[in-house]
Short mmCIF file of C-alpha atoms in Angstrom, two decimals:
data_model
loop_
_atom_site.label_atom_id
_atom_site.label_comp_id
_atom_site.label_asym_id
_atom_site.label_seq_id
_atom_site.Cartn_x
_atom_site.Cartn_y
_atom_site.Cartn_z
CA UNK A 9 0.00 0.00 0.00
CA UNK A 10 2.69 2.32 1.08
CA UNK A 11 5.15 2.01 -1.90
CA UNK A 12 1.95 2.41 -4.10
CA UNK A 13 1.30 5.91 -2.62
CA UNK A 14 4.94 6.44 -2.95
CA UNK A 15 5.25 5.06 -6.31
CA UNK A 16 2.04 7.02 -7.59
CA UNK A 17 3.18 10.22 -5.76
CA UNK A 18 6.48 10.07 -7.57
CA UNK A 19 4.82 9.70 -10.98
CA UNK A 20 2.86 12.90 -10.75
CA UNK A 21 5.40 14.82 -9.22
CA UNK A 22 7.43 13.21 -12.53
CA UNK A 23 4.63 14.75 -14.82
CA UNK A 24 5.27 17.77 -13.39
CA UNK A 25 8.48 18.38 -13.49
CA UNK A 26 8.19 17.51 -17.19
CA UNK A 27 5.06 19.61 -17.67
CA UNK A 28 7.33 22.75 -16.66
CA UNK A 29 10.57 21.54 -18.51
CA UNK A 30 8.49 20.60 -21.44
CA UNK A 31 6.68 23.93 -21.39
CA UNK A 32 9.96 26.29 -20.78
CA UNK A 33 11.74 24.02 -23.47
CA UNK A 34 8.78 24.46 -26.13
CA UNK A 35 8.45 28.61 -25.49
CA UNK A 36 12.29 28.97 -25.92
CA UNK A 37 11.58 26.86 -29.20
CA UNK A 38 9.11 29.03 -30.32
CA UNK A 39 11.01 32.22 -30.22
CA UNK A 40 13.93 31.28 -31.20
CA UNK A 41 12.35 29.77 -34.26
CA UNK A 42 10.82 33.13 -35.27
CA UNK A 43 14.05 35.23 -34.25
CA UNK A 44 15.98 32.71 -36.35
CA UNK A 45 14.03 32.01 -38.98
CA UNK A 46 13.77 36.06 -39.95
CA UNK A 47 17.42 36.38 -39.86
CA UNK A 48 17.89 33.51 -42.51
CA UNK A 49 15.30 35.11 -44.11
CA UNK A 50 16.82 38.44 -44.18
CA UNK A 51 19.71 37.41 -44.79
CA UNK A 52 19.06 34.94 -47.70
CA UNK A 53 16.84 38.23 -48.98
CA UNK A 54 19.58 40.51 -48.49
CA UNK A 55 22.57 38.71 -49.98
CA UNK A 56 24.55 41.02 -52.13
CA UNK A 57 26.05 40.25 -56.00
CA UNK A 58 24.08 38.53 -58.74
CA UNK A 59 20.84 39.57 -57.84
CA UNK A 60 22.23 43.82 -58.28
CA UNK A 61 23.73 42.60 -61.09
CA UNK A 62 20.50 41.33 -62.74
CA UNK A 63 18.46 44.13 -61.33
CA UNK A 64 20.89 46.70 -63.20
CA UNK A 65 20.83 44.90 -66.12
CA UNK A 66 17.21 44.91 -66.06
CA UNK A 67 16.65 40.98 -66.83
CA UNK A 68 13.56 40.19 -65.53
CA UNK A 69 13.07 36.26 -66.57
CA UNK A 70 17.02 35.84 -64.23
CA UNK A 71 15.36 38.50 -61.61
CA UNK A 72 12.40 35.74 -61.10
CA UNK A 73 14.37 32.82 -61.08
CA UNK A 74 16.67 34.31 -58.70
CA UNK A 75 13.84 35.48 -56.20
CA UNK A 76 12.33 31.76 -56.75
CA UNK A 77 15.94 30.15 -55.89
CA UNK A 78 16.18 32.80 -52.65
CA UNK A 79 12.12 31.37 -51.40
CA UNK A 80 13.38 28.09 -51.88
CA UNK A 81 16.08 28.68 -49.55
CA UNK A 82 14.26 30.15 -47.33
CA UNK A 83 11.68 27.32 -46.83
CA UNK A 84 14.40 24.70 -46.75
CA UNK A 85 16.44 26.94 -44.02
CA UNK A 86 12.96 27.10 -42.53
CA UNK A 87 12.80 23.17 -42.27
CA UNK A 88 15.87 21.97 -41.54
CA UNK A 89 15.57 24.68 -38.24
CA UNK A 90 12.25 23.19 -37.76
CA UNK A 91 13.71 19.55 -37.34
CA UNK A 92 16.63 20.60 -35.83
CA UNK A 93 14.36 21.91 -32.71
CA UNK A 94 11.40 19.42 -32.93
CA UNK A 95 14.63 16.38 -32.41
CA UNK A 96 16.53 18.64 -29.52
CA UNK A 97 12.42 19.12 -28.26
CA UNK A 98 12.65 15.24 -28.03
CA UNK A 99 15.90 14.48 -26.25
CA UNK A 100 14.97 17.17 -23.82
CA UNK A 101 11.41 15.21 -22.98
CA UNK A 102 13.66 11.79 -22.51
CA UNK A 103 16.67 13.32 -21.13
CA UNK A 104 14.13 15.68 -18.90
CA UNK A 105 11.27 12.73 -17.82
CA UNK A 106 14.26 10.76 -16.65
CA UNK A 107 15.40 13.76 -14.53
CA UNK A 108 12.12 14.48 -13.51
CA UNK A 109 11.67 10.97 -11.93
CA UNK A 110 15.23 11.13 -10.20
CA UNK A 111 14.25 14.66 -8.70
CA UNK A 112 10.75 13.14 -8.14
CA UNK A 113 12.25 10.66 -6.06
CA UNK A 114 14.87 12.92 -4.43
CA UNK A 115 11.99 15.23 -3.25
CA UNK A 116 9.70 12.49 -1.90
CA UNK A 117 12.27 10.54 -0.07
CA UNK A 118 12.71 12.13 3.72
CA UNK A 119 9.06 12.29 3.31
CA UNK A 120 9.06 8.71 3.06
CA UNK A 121 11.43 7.64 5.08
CA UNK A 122 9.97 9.69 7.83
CA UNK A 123 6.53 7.69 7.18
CA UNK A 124 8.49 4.49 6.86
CA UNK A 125 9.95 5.47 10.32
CA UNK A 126 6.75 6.86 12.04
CA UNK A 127 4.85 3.28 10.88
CA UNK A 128 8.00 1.49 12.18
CA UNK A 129 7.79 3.61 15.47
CA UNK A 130 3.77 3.23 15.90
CA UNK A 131 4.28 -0.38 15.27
CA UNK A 132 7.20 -0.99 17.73
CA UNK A 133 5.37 1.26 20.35
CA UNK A 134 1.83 -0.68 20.17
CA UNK A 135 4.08 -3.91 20.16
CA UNK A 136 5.92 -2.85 23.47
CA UNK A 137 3.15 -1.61 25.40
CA UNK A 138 0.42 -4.65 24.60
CA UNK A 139 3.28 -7.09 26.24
CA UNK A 140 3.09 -5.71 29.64
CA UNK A 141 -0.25 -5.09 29.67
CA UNK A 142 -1.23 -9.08 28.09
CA UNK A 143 1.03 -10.22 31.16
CA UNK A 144 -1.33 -8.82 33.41
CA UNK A 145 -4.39 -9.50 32.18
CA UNK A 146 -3.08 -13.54 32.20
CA UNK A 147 -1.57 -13.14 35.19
CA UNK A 148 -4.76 -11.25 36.84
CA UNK A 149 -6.93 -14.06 34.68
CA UNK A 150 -5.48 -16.43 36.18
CA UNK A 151 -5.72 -15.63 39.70
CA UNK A 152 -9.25 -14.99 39.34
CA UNK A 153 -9.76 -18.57 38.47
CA UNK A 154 -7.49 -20.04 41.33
CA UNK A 155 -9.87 -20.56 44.06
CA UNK A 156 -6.69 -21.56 46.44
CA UNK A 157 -5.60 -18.35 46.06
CA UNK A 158 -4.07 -16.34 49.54
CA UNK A 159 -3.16 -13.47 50.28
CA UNK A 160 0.60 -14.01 49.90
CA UNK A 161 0.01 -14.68 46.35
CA UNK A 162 -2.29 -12.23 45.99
CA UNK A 163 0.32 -9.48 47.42
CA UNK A 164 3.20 -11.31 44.37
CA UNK A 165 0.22 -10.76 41.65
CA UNK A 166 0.51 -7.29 42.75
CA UNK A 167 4.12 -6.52 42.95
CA UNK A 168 4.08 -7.97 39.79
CA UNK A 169 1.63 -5.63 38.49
CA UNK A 170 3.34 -2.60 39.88
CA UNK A 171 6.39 -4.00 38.00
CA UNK A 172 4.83 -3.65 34.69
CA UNK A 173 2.97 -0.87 35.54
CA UNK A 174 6.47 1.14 36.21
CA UNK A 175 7.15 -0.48 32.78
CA UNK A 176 4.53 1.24 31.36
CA UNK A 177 5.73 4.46 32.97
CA UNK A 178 9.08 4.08 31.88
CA UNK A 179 8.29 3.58 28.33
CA UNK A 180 5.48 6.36 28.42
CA UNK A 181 8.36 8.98 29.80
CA UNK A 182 10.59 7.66 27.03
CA UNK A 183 7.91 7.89 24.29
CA UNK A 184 6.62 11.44 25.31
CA UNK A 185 10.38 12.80 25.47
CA UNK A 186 10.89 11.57 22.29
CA UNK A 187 8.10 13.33 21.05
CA UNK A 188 9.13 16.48 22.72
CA UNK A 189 12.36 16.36 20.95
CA UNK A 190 10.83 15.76 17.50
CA UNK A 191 9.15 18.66 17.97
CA UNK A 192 9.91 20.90 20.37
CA UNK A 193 12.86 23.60 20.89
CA UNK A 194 14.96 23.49 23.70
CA UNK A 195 15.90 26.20 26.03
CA UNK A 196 19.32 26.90 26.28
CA UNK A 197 21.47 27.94 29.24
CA UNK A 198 25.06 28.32 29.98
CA UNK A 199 25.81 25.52 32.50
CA UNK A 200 28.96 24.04 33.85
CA UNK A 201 30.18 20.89 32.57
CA UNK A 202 30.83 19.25 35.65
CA UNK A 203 27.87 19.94 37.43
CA UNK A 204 26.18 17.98 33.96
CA UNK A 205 28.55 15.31 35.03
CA UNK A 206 28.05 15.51 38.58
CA UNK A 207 24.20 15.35 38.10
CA UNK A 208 24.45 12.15 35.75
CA UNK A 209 27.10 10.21 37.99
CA UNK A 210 24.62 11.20 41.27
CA UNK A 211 21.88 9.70 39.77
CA UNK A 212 23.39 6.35 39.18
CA UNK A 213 25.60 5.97 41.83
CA UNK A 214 23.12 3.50 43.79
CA UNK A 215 23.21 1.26 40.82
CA UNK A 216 27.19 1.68 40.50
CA UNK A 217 27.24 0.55 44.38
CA UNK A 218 24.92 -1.99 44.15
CA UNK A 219 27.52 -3.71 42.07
CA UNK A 220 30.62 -2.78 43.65
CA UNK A 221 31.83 -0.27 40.26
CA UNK A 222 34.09 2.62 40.46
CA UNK A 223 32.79 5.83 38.31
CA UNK A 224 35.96 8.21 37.71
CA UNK A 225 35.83 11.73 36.75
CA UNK A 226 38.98 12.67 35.82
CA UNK A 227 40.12 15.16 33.40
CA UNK A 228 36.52 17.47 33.25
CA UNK A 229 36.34 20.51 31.60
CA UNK A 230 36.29 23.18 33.92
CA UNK A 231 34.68 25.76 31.85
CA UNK A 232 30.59 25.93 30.99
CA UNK A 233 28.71 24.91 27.53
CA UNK A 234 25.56 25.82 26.12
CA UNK A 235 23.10 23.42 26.35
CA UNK A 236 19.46 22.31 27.71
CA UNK A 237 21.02 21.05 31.00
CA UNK A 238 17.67 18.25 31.84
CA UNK A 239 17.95 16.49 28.15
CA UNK A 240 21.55 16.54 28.42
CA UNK A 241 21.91 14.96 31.62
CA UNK A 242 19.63 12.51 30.80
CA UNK A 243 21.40 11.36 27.95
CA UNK A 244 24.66 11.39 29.40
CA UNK A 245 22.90 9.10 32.53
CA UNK A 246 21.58 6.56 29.81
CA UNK A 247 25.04 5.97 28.96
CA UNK A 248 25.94 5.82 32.38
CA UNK A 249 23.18 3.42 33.23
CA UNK A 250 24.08 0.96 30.28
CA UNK A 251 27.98 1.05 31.34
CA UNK A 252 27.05 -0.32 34.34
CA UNK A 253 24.41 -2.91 33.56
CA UNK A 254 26.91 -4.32 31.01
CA UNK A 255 30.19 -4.12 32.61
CA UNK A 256 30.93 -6.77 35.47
CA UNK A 257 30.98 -6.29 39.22
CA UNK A 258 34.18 -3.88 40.53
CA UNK A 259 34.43 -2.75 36.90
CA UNK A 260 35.64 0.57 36.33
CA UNK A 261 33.56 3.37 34.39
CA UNK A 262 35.40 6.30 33.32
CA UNK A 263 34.18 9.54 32.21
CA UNK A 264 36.04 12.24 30.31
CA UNK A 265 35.79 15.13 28.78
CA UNK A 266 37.64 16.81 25.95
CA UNK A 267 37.34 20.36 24.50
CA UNK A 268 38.44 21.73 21.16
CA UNK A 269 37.93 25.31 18.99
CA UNK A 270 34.74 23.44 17.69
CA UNK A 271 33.33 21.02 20.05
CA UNK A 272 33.37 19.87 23.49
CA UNK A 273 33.36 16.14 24.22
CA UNK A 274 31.54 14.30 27.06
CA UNK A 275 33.00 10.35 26.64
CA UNK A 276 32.03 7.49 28.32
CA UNK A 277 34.12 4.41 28.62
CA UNK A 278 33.33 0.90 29.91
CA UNK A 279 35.35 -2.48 30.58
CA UNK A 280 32.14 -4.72 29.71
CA UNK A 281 31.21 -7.08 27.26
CA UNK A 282 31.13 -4.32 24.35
CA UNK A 283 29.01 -4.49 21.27
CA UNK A 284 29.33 -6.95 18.38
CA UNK A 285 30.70 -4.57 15.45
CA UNK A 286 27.30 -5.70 13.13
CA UNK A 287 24.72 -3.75 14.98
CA UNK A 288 26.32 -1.11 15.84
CA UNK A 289 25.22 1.22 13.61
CA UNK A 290 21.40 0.07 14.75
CA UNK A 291 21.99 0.77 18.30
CA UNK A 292 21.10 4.23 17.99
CA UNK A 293 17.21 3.14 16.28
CA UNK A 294 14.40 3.44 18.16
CA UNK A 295 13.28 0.23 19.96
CA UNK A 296 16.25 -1.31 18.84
CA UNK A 297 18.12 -4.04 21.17
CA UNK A 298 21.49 -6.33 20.24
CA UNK A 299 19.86 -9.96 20.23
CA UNK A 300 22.91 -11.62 21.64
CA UNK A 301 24.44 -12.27 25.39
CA UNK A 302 24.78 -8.46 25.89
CA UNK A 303 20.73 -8.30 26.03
CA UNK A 304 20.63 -11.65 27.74
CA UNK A 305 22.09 -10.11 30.93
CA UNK A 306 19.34 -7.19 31.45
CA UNK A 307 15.58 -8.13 30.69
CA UNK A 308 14.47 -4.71 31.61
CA UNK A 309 14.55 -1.60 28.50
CA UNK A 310 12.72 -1.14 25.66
CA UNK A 311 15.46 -0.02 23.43
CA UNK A 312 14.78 3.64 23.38
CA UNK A 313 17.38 5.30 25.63
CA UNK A 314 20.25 5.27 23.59
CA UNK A 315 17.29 6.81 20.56
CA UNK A 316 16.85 9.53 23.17
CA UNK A 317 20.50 10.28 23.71
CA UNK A 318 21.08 11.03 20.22
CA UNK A 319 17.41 12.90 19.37
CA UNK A 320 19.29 15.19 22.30
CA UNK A 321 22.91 15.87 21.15
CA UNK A 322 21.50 16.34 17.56
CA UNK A 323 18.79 19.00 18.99
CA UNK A 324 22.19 20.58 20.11
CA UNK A 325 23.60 20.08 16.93
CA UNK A 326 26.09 17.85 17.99
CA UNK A 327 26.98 13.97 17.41
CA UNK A 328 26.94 10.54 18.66
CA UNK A 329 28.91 7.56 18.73
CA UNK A 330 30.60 4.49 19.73
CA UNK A 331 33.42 2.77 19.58
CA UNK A 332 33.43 -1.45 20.66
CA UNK A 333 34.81 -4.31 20.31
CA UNK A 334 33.02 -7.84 21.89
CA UNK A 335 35.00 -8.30 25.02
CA UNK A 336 36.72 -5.29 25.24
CA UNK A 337 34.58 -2.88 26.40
CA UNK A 338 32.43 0.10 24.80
CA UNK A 339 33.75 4.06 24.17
CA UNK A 340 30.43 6.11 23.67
CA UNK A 341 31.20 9.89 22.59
CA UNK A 342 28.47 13.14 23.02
CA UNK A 343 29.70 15.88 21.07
CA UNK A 344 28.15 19.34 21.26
CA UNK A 345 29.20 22.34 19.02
CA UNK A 346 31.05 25.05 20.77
CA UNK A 347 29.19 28.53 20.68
#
């Protein structure tokens, strides 16, 4: 259905393209047929020698054949212009309707990627939401039909509940601030760089200390940078928060910062079980998640927070990315423009 909109779309937008090459290329025709055809004409006409001769010498049978010889010209000058522009009229309509269709095609495809994306996103979104909400109606289901059922279990059905229910929240808050970024302009502020760093590493330091990992700061900039301070934070702790769920306990997180004349770099480094070099241009996608042992380990996510992190540092005008290896660790990079 889609690629027949698309493909449809692209054909009319082809027709008219060539409607307005077609219709430039036939006016220029037409005028410079008539400028050029009355210059031959005039100058056929005008063309100096026998024809004064024959006039002086009064012969009026060579006079008439003359003038016949100079119409004859004329039309056949006439003619040969004629085909000349009717066959360049005709490479321009094939040379210009397969233009047309590349430009058609050029102009229509953000337009559908971005509906290629949003049915990808709706999709994913209605997929992720119906699973936590089908485990509780079976899990709810069936404790309605357990007449054995005590109040112990009762209390696991609902701790289970609440479970997916903060589920639900999570991937709500992630959807929403998607959507906010998509379409929304920040506010900027000056802000320090350390107190962004400060204000990530705070956040997850229970989950650092729950396993027993080191987060070092060394090296931070000491000056400020430009930036929406909440989305930027954020980001930065989603990086945070997958350095630790993939590195092993005691590991060591380091972050870093490095500034240039054109950019200043927030890194984030890790010691875990990195990311297999395949995916990891799709790790930025929305919803997307590495189907291997690095996913194995955490259950929880839905694939969006790394999708966040870069919808923020490219609202900032800034840049994304990684650099892994399996085994060796992961090196993710946010870099923001300097104003």
């Amino acid at each position: 259905m889609k690629q027949n909109i698309f493909h449809n779309a692209s054909l009319k937008l082809t027709s008219l393209y060539l409607i307005i090459i077609m219709s430039i290329s036939l006016i220029f025709s037409l005028g410079f047929y008539q400028v050029s055809a009355n210059e031959l004409e005039r100058g056929i006409r005008h063309q100096p020698g026998p024809v004064g001769q024959i006039i002086r010498t009064r012969n009026a049978e060579l006079l008439n054949e003359l003038l016949n010889e100079q119409e004859d010209a004329v039309v056949v000058a006439r003619a040969r212009l004629q085909a000349n522009l009717i066959l360049i009229n005709i490479f321009i309509l094939l040379g210009g309707g397969m233009l047309s269709y590349v430009l058609a095609r050029r102009t229509l495809k953000p337009i559908e990627e971005m509906h290629e994306a949003q049915s990808r996103f709706t999709a994913d979104a209605s997929h992720e939401l119906r699973t936590p909400i089908s485990a509780m109606r079976l899990e709810n289901e069936l404790a309605l039909d357990d007449d054995s059922l005590t109040v112990k279990d009762a209390k696991e059905l609902l701790r289970s509940n609440i479970e997916e229910l903060d589920k639900l929240t999570q991937l709500s808050e992630g959807l929403l601030q998607l959507a906010q970024l998509d379409n929304d302009s920040l506010e900027m502020k000056s802000v320090k760089v350390s107190s962004v760093v400060n204000q990530a590493i705070g956040r997850v330091a229970k989950e650092a200390g729950n396993k027993k990992q080191a987060i070092s700061t060394k090296k931070i900039d000491t000056g400020t940078m430009t930036v929406n301070e909440p989305s930027v934070v954020e980001a930065l702790v989603t990086l945070l928060e997958n350095a630790i769920k993939y590195s092993p306990e005691k590991a060591e997180i380091s972050v870093t910062t490095k500034r240039s004349k054109t950019a200043l770099d927030i890194v984030v480094k890790d010691n875990g079980i990195g990311i297999p070099e395949a995916v990891q241009e799709h790790i930025f996608d929305r919803f997307y998640r590495v189907d291997s042992s690095r996913n194995k380990q955490v259950a929880d996510g839905y694939g969006i927070g790394l999708s966040i992190a870069k919808s923020v540092v490219e609202s900032h005008g800034g840049t994304i990315s990684v650099k892994s290896a399996e085994g060796a660790g992961s090196t993710f990079t946010l870099s923001f423009p300097v104003k």
